[in-house]
CSV table of C-alpha atoms in Angstrom, one decimal:
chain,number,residue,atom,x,y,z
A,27,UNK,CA,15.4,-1.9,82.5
A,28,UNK,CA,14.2,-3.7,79.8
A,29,UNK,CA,13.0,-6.9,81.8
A,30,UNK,CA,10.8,-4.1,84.4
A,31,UNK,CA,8.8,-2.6,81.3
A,32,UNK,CA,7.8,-5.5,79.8
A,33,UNK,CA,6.9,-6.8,83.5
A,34,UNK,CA,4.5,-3.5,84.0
A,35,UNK,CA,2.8,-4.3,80.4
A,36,UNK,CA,2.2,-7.7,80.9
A,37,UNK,CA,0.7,-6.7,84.3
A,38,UNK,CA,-1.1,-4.3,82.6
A,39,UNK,CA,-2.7,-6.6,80.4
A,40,UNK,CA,-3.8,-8.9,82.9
A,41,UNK,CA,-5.6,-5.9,84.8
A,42,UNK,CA,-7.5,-5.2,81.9
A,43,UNK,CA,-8.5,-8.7,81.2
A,44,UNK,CA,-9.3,-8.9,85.1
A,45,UNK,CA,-11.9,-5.6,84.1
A,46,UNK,CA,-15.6,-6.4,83.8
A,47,UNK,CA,-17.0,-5.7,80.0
A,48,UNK,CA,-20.2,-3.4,80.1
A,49,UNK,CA,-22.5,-3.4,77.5
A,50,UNK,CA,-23.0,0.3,76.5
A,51,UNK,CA,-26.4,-0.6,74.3
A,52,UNK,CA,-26.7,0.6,70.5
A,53,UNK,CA,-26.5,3.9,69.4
A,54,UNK,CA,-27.9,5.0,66.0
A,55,UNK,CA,-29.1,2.7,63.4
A,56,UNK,CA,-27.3,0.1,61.9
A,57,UNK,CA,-27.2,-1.2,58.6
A,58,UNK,CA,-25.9,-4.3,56.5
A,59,UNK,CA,-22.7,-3.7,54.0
A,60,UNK,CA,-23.6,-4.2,50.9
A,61,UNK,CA,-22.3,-3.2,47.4
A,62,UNK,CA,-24.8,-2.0,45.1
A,63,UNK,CA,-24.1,-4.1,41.7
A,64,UNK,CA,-22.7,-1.3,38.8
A,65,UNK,CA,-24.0,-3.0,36.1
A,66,UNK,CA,-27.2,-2.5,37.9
A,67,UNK,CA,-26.5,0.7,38.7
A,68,UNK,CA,-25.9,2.2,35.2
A,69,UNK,CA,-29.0,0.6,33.8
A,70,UNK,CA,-30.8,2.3,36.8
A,71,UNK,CA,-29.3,5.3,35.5
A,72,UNK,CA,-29.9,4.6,31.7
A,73,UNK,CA,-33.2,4.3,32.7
A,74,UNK,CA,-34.1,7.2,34.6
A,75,UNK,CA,-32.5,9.3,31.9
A,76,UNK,CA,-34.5,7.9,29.1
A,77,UNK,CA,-37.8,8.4,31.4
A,78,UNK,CA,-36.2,12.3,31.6
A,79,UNK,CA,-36.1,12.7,27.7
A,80,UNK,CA,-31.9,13.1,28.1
A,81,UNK,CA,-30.6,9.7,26.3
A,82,UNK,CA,-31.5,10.5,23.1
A,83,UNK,CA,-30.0,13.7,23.3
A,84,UNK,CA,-26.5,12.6,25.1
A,85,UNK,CA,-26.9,9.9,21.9
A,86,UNK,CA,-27.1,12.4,19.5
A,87,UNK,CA,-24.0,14.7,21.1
A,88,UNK,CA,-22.0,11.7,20.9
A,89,UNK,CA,-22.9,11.3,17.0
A,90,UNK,CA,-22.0,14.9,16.5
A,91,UNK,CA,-19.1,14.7,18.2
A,92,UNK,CA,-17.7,11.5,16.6
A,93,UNK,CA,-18.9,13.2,13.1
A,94,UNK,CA,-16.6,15.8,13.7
A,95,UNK,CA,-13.4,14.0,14.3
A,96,UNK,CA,-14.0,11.9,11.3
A,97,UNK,CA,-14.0,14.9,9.3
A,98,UNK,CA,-11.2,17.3,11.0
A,99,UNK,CA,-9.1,15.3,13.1
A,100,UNK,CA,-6.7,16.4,15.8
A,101,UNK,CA,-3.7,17.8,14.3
A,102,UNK,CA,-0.7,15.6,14.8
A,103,UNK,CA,1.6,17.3,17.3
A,104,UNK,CA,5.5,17.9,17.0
A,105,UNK,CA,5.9,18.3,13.6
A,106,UNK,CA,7.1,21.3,11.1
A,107,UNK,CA,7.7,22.2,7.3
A,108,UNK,CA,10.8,20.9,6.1
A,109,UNK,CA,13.7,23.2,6.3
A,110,UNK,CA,16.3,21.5,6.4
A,111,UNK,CA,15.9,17.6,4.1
A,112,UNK,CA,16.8,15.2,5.3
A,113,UNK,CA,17.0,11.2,4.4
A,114,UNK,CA,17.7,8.2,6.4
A,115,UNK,CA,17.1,4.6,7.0
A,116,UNK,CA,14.6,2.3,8.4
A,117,UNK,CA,14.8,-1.3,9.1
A,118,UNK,CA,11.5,-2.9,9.4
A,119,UNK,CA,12.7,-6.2,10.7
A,120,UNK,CA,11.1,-7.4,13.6
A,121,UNK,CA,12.3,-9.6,16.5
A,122,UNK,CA,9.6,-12.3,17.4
A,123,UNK,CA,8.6,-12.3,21.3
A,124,UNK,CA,6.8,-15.3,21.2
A,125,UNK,CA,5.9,-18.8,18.5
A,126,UNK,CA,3.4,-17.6,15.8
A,127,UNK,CA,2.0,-21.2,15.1
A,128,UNK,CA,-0.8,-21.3,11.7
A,129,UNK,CA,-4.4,-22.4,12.4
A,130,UNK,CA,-3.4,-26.1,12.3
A,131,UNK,CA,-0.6,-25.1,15.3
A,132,UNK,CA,2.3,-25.2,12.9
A,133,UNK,CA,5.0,-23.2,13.9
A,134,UNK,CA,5.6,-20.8,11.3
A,135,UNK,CA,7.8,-18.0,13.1
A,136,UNK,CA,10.1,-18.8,16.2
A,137,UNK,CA,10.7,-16.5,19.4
A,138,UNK,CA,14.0,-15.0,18.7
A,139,UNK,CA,13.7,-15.4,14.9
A,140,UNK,CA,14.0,-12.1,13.5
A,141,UNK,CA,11.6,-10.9,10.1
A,142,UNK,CA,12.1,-8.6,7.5
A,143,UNK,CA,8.8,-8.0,5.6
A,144,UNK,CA,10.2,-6.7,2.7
A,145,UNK,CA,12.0,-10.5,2.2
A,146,UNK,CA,8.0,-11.7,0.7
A,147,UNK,CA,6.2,-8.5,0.4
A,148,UNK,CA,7.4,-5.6,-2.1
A,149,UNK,CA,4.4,-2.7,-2.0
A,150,UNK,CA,3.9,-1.2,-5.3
A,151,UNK,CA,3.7,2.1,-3.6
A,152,UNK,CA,5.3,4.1,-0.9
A,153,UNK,CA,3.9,6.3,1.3
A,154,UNK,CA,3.2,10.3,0.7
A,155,UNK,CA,2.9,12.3,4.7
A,156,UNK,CA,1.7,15.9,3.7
A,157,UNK,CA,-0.3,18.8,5.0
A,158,UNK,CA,-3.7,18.9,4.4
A,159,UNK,CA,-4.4,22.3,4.4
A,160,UNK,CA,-0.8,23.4,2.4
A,161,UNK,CA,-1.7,23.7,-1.1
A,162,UNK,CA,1.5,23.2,-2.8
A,163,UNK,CA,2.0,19.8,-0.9
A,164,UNK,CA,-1.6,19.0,-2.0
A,165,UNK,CA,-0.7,19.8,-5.9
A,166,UNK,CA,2.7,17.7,-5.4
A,167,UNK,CA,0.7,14.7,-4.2
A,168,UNK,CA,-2.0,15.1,-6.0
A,169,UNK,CA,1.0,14.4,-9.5
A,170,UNK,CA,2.6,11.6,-7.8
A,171,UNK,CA,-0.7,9.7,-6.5
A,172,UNK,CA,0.1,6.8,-8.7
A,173,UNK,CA,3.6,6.4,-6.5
A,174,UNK,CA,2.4,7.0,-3.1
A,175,UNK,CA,-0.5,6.5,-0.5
A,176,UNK,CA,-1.3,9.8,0.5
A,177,UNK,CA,-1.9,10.4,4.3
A,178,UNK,CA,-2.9,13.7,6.2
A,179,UNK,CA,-1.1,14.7,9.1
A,180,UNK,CA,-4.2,18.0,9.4
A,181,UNK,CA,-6.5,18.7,7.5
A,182,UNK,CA,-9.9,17.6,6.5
A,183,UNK,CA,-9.4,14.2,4.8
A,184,UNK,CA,-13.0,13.6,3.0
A,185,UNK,CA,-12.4,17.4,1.7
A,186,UNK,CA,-9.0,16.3,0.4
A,187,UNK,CA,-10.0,13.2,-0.6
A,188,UNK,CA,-12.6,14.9,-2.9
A,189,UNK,CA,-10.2,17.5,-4.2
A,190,UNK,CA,-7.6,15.3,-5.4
A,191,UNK,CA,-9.7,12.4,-6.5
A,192,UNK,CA,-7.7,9.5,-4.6
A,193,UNK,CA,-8.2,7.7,-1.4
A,194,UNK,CA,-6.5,9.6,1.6
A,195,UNK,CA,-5.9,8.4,5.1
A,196,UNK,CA,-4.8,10.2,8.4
A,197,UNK,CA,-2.2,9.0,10.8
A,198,UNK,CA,-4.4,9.3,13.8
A,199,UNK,CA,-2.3,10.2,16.7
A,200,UNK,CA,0.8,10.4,14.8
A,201,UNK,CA,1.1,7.1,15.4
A,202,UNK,CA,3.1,6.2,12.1
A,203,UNK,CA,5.3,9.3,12.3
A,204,UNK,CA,6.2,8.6,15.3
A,205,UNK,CA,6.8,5.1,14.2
A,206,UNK,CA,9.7,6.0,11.3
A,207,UNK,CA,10.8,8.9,13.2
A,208,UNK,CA,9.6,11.6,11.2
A,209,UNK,CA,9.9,15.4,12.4
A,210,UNK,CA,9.3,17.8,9.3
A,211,UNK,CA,6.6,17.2,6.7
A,212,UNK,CA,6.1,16.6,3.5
A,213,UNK,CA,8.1,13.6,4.2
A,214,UNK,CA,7.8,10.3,1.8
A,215,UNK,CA,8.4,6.4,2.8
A,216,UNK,CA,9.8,4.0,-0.2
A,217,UNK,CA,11.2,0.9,-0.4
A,218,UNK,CA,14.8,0.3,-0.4
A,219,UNK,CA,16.3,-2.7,-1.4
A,220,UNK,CA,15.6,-4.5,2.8
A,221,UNK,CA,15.1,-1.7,4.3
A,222,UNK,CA,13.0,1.7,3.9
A,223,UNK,CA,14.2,5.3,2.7
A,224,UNK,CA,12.5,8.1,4.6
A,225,UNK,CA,12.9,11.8,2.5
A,226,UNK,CA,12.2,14.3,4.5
A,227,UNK,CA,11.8,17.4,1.8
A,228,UNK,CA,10.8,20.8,0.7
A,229,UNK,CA,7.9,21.2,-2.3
A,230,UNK,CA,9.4,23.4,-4.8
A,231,UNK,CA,6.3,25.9,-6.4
């Protein structure tokens, strides 16, 4: 059965190659493929919106916009006053992927060696996470500025900055509380012998 239906499609192949080809003429216009360049493109559209008046006000939304995320940042997510404190542990010591040579192609690290900071570098200070807008956290940092870096995790940071008369810094994204693992705020980083203490704990009034 098999052998008779691949007999009738080969015949049926030959038929159709047996089968005069007719040209049916061209319908429609026809046109080359071509890609238009995007560079191009945008400064096309650059263009016409400058000749439209609209750059320099899309320029100046942008600068607003930007303005206002310097000044109040996105609150960073998943995070509430401590109610429960809590300490724990953090090893900084990092394992390296890959040969960190000098700029005369020394080898100065090994892949596979592992590197603890803390073994050369001993900061002087440790590092404060409050809320900006919680005024008793504010007062707390504000007396133990000398000990810690302060950093926002909301609030306004130029505003707070200003109030307490120190540098303050946000963690954008929550990238460093996510980082040591830190869940309820005000929570404080110091150095521990190799490794770092994280405190977790409540501002008394």
């Amino acid at each position: 059965m098999a052998f008779v239906l691949m007999l009738l499609m080969a015949t049926s192949v030959v038929e159709a190659a047996k089968s005069p080809v007719k040209d049916h003429g061209v319908f429609g216009t026809l046109f080359d493929i071509a890609e238009e360049d995007i560079i191009e493109a945008l400064k096309g559209k650059l263009q016409k919106l400058k000749q439209l008046g609209k750059l320099e006000e899309i320029e100046t939304s942008l600068k607003d916009r930007a303005k206002i995320r310097l000044e109040s940042p996105y609150p960073v997510q998943g995070l509430k006053p401590t109610q429960e404190e809590r300490i724990f542990l953090h090893d900084p010591t990092l394992l390296v992927e890959a040969d960190i040579k000098d700029h005369n192609e020394q080898v100065v690290a090994k892949k596979g060696q592992k590197l603890n900071p803390l073994h050369s570098l001993k900061p002087s200070q440790g590092l404060l996470f409050i809320d900006g807008e919680d005024e008793e956290q504010k007062q707390w940092a504000k007396v133990h500025a000398d000990r810690f870096i302060i950093i926002l995790i909301n609030g306004k940071p130029l505003e707070v900055e200003q109030e307490l008369k120190v540098p303050v810094y946000f963690d954008q994204g929550g990238f460093l509380c996510q980082h040591y693992h830190i869940h309820q705020i005000p929570a404080r980083i110091e150095v521990a012998g190799e490794v770092l203490k994280v405190t977790e704990f409540k501002v008394k009034p």
